[in-house]
PDB file of C-alpha atoms and ligand atoms in Angstrom:
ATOM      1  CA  UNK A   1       0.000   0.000   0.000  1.00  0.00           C
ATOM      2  CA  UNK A   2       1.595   3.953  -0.993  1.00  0.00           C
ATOM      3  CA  UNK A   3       1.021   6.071   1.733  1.00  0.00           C
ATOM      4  CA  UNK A   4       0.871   9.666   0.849  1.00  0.00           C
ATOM      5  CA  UNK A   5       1.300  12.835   2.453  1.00  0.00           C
ATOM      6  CA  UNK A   6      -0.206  16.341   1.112  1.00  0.00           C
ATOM      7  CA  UNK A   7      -0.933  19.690   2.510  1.00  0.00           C
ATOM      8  CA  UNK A   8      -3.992  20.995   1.142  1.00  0.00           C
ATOM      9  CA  UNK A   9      -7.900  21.573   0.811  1.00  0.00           C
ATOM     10  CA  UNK A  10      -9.485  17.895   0.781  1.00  0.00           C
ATOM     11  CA  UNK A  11     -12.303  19.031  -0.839  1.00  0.00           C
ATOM     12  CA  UNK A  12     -10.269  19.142  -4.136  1.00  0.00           C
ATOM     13  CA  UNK A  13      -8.513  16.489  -3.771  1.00  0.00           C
ATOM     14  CA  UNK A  14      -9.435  13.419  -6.297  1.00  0.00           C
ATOM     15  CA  UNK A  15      -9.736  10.220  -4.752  1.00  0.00           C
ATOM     16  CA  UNK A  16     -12.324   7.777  -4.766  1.00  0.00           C
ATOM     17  CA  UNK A  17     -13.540   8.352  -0.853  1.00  0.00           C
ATOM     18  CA  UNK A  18     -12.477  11.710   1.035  1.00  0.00           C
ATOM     19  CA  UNK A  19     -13.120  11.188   4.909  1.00  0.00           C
ATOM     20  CA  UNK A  20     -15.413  13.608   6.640  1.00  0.00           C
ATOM     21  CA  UNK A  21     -14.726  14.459  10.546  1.00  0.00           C
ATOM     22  CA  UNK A  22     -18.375  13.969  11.548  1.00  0.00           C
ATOM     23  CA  UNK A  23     -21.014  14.448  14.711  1.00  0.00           C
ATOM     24  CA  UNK A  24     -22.445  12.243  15.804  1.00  0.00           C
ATOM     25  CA  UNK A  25     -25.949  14.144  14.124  1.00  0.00           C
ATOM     26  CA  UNK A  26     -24.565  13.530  10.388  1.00  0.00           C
ATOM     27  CA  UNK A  27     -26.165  17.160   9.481  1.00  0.00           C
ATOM     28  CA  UNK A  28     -23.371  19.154   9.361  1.00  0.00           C
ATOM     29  CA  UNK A  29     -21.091  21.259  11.329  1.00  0.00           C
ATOM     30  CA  UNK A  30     -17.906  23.889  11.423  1.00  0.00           C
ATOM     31  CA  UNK A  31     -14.066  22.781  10.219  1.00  0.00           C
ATOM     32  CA  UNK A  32     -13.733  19.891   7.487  1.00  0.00           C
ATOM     33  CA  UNK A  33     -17.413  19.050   7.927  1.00  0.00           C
ATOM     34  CA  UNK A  34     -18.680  22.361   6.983  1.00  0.00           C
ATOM     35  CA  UNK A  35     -16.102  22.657   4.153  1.00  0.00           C
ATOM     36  CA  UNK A  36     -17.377  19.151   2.640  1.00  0.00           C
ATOM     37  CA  UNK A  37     -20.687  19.977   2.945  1.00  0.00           C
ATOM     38  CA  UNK A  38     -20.291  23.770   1.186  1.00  0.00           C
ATOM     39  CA  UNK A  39     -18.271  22.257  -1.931  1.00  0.00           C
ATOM     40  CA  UNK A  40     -20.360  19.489  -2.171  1.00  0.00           C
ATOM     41  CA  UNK A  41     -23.571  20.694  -2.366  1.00  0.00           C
ATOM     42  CA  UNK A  42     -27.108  19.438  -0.731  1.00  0.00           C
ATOM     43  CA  UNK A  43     -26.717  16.088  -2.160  1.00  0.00           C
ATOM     44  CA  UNK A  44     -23.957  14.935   0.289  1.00  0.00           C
ATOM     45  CA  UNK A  45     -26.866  16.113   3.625  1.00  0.00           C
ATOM     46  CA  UNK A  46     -29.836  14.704   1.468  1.00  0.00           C
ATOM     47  CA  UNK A  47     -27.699  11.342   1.917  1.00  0.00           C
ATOM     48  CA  UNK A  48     -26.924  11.649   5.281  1.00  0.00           C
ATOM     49  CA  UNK A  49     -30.344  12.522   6.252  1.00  0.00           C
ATOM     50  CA  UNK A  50     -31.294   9.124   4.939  1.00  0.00           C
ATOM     51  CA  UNK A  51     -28.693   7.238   6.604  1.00  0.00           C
ATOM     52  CA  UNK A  52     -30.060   9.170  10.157  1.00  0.00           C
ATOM     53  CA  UNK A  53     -33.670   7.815   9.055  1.00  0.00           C
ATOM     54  CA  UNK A  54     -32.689   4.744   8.378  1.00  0.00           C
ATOM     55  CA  UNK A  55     -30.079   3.725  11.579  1.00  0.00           C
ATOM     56  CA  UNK A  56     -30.229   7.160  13.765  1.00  0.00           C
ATOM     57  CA  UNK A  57     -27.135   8.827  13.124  1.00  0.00           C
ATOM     58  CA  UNK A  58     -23.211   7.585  13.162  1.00  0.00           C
ATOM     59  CA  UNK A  59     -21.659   6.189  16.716  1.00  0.00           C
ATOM     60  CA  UNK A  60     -17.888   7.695  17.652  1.00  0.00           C
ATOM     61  CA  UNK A  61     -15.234   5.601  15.803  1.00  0.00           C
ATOM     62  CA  UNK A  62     -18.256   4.144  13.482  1.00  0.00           C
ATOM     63  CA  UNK A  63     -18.370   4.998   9.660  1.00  0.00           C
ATOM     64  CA  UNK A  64     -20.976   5.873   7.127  1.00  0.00           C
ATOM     65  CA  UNK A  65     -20.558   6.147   2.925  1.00  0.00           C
ATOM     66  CA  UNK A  66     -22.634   8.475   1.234  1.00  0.00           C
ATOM     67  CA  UNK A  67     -22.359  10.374  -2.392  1.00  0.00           C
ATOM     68  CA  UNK A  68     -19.706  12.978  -2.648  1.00  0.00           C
ATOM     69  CA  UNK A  69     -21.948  15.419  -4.712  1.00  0.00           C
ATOM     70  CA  UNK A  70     -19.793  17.797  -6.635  1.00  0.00           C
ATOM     71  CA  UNK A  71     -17.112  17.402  -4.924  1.00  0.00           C
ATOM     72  CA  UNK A  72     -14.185  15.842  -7.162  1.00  0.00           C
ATOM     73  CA  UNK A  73     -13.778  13.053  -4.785  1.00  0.00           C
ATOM     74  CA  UNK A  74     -16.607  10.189  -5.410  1.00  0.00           C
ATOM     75  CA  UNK A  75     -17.713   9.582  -2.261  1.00  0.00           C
ATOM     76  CA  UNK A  76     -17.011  10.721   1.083  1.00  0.00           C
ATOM     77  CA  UNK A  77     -17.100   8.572   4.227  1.00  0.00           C
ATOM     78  CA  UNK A  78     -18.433  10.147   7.132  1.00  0.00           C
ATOM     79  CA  UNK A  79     -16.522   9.175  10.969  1.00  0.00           C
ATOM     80  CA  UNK A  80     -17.574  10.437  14.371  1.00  0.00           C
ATOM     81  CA  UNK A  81     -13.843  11.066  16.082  1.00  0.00           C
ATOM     82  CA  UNK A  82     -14.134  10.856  20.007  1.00  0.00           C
ATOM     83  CA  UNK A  83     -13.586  14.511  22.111  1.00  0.00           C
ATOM     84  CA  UNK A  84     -10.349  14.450  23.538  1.00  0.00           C
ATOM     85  CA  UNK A  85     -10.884  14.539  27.205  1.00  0.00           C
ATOM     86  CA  UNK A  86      -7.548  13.818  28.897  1.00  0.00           C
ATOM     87  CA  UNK A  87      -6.622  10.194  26.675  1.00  0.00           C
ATOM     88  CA  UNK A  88      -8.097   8.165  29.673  1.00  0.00           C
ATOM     89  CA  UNK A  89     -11.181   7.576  28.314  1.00  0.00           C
ATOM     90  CA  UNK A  90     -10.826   5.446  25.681  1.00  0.00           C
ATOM     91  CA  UNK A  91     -10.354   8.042  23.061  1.00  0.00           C
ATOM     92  CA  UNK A  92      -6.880   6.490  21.013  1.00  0.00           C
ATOM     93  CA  UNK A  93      -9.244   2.996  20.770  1.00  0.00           C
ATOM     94  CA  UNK A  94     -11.516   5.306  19.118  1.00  0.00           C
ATOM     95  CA  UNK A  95      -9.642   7.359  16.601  1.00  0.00           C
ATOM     96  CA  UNK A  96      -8.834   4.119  15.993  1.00  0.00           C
ATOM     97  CA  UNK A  97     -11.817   2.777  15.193  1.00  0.00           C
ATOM     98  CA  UNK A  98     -12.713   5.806  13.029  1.00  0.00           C
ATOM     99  CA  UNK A  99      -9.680   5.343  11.134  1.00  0.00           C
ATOM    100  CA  UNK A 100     -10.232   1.001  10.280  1.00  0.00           C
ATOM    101  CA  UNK A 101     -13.526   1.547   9.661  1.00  0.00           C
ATOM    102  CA  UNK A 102     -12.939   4.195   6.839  1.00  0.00           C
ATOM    103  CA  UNK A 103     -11.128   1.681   5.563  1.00  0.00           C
ATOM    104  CA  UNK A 104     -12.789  -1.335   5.661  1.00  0.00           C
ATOM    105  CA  UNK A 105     -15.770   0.525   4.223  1.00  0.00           C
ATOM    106  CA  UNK A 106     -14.016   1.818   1.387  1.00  0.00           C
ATOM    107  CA  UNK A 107     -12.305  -2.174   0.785  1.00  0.00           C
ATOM    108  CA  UNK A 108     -16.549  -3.117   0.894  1.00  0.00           C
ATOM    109  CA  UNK A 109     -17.139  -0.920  -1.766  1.00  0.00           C
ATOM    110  CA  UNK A 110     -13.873  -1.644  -3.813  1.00  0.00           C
ATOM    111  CA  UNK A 111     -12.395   2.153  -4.024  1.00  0.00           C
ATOM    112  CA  UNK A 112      -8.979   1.845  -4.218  1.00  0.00           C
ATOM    113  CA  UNK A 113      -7.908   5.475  -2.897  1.00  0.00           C
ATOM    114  CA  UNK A 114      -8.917   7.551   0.408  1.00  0.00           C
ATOM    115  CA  UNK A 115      -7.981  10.213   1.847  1.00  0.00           C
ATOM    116  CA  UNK A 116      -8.255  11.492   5.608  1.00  0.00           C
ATOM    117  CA  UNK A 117      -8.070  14.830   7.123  1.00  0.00           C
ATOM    118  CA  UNK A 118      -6.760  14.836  10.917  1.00  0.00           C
ATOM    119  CA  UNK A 119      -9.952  13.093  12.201  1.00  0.00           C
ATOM    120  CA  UNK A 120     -10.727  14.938  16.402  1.00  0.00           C
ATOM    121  CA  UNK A 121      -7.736  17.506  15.850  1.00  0.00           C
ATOM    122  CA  UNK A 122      -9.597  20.563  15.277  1.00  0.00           C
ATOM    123  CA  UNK A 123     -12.671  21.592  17.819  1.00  0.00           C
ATOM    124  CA  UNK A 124     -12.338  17.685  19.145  1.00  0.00           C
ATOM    125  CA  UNK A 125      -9.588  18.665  20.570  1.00  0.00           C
ATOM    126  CA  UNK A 126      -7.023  15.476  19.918  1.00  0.00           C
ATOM    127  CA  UNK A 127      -3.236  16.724  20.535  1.00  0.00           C
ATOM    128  CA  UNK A 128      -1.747  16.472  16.767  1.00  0.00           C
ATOM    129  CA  UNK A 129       1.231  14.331  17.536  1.00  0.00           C
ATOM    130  CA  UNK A 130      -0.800  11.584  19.422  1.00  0.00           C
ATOM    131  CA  UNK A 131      -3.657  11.627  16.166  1.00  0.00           C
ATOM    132  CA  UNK A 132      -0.848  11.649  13.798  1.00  0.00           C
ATOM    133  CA  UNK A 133       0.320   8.092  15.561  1.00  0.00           C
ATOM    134  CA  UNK A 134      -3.011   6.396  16.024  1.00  0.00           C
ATOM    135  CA  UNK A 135      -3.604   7.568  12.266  1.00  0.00           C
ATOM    136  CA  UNK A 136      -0.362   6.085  10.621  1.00  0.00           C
ATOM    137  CA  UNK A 137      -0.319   3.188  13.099  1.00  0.00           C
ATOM    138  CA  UNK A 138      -3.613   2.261  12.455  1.00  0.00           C
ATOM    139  CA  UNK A 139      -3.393   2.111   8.249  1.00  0.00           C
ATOM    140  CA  UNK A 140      -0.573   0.195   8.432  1.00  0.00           C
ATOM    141  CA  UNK A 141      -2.014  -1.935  11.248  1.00  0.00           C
ATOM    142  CA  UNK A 142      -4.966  -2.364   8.691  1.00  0.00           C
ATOM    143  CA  UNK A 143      -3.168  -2.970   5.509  1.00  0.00           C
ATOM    144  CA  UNK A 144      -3.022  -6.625   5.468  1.00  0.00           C
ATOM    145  CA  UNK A 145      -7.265  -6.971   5.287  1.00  0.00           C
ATOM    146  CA  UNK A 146      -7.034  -4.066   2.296  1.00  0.00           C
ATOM    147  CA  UNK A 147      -6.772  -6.076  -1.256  1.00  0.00           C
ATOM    148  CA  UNK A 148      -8.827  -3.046  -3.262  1.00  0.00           C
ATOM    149  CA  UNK A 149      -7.516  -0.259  -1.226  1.00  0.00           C
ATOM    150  CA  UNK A 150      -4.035   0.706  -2.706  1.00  0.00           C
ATOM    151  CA  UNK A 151      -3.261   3.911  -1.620  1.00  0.00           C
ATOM    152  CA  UNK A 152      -3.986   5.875   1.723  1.00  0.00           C
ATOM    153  CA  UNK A 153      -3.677   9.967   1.298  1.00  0.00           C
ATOM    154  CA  UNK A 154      -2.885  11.835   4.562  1.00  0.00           C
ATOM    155  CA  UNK A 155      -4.281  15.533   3.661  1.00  0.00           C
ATOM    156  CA  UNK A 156      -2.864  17.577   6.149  1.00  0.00           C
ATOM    157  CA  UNK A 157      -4.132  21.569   6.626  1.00  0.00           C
ATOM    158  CA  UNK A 158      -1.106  23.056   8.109  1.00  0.00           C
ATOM    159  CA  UNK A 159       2.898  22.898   7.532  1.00  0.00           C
ATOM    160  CA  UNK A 160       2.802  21.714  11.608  1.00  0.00           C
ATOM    161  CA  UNK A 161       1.113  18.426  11.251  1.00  0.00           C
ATOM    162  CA  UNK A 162       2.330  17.992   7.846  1.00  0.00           C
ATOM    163  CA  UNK A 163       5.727  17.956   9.307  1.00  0.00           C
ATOM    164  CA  UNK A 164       4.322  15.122  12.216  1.00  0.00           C
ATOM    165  CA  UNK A 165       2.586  12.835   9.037  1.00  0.00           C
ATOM    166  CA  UNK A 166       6.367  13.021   6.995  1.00  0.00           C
ATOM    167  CA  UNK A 167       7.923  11.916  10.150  1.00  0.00           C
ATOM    168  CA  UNK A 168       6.141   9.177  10.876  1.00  0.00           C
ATOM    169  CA  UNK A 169       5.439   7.807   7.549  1.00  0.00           C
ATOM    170  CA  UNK A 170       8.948   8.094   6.598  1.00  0.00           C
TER     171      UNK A 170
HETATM  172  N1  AR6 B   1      -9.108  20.156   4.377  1.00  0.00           N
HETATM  173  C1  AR6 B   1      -8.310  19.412   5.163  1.00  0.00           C
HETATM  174  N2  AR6 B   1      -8.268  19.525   6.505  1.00  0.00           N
HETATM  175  C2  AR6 B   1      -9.081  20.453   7.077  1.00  0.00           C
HETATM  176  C3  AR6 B   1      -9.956  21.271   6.326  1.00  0.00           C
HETATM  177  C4  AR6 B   1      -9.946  21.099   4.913  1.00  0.00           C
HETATM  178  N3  AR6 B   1     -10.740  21.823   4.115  1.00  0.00           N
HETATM  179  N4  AR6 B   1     -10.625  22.084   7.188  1.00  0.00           N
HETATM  180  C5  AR6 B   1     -10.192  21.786   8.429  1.00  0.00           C
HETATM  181  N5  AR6 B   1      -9.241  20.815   8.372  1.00  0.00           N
HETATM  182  P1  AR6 B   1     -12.357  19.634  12.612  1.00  0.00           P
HETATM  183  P2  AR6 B   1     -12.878  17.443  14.560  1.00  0.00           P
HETATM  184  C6  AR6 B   1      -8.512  20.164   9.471  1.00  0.00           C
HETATM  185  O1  AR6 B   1     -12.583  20.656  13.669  1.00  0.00           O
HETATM  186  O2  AR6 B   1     -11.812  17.958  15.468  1.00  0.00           O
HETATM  187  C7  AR6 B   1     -17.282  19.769  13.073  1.00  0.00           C
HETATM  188  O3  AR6 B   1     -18.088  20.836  13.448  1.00  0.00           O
HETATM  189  C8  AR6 B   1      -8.339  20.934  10.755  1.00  0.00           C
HETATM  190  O4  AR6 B   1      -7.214  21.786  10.668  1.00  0.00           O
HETATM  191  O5  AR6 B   1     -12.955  19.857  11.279  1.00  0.00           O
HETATM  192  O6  AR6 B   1     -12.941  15.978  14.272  1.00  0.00           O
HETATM  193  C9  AR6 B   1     -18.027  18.445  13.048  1.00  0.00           C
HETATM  194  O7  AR6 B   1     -19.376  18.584  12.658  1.00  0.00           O
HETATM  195  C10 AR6 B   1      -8.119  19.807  11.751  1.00  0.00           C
HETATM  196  O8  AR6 B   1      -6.749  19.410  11.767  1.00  0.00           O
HETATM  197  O9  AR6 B   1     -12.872  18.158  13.102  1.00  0.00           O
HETATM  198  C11 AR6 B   1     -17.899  17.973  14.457  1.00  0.00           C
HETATM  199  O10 AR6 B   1     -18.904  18.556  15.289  1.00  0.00           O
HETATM  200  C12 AR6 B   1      -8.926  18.650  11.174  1.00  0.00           C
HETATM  201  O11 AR6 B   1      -9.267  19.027   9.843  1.00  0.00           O
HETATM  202  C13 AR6 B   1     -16.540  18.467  14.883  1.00  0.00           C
HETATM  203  O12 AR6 B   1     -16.268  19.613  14.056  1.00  0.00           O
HETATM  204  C14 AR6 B   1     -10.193  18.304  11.931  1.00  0.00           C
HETATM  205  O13 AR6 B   1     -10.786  19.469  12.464  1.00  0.00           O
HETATM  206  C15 AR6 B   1     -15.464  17.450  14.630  1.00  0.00           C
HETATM  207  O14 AR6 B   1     -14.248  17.910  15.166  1.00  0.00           O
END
């Protein structure tokens, strides 16, 4: 698997699945989520609102797939990253989560590229370095179940954490 590190918008970046850092609510929101939703247009919340009718909403470290509406992308997968309150309360088991689960839904629907923003590190709250390890960690922990899913794209919004991603993924 090519692991890839950018600095950028992920709204224009072309991939089969961009990764949306969710609520719990699916409907929207402020940082990446409100970006998403803005360049993607009202199909992307017509899709979540169906998803909410249909199961209630996304749990934290759970996953979702829904149209990516204008967006360049083709879809974008929707994950609830936990609050950071402290790292004692199960919250690296949950980025975790968030982070396998993208995956494994984008292997279930045979895309073969994705590409995450820094899922809990903006109002969430997650301390950069720590995400930037459960992130990287966790792809490569997840590789080996990945046959369709070739290559992983790190989008990172700031020189700071795009210096953390090129550490750690060498
Ligand atoms: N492209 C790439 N990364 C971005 C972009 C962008 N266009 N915009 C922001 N980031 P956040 P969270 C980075 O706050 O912490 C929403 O209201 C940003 O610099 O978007 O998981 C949801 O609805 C940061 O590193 O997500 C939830 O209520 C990272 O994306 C809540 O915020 C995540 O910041 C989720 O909080």
């Amino acid at each position: 698997m090519e692991i890839e590190v950018i600095l950028g918008d992920i709204t224009r970046v072309h991939a089969d699945a961009i990764v949306n850092a969710a609520n719990s609510s699916l409907l929207g929101g402020g940082g990446v989520d409100g970006a998403i939703h803005r360049a993607g247009g009202p199909a992307i919340l017509e899709a979540c609102r169906m998803i909410v009718a249909r199961q209630g909403g996304c749990r934290t470290g759970e996953a979702v797939i829904t149209t990516a509406g204008r967006l360049p992308a083709k879809h974008v997968i929707h994950t609830v990253g936990p609050v950071w309150h402290g790292g004692l309360q199960g919250e690296p088991g949950l980025l975790a989560d968030c982070y396998r689960n993208s995956l494994l839904l984008a292997e279930q629907h045979r895309l073969s590229s994705i590409a995450f923003p820094g899922i809990s590190t903006g109002v969430y709250g997650y301390p950069p370095r720590e995400a930037v390890q459960v992130a990287v960690g966790t792809v490569r922990a997840t590789a080996d179940l990945l046959q369709c899913v070739r290559q992983v794209i790190f989008v990172c919004f700031d020189t700071a954490s795009e210096a953390m991603y090129r550490k750690r993924v060498g």
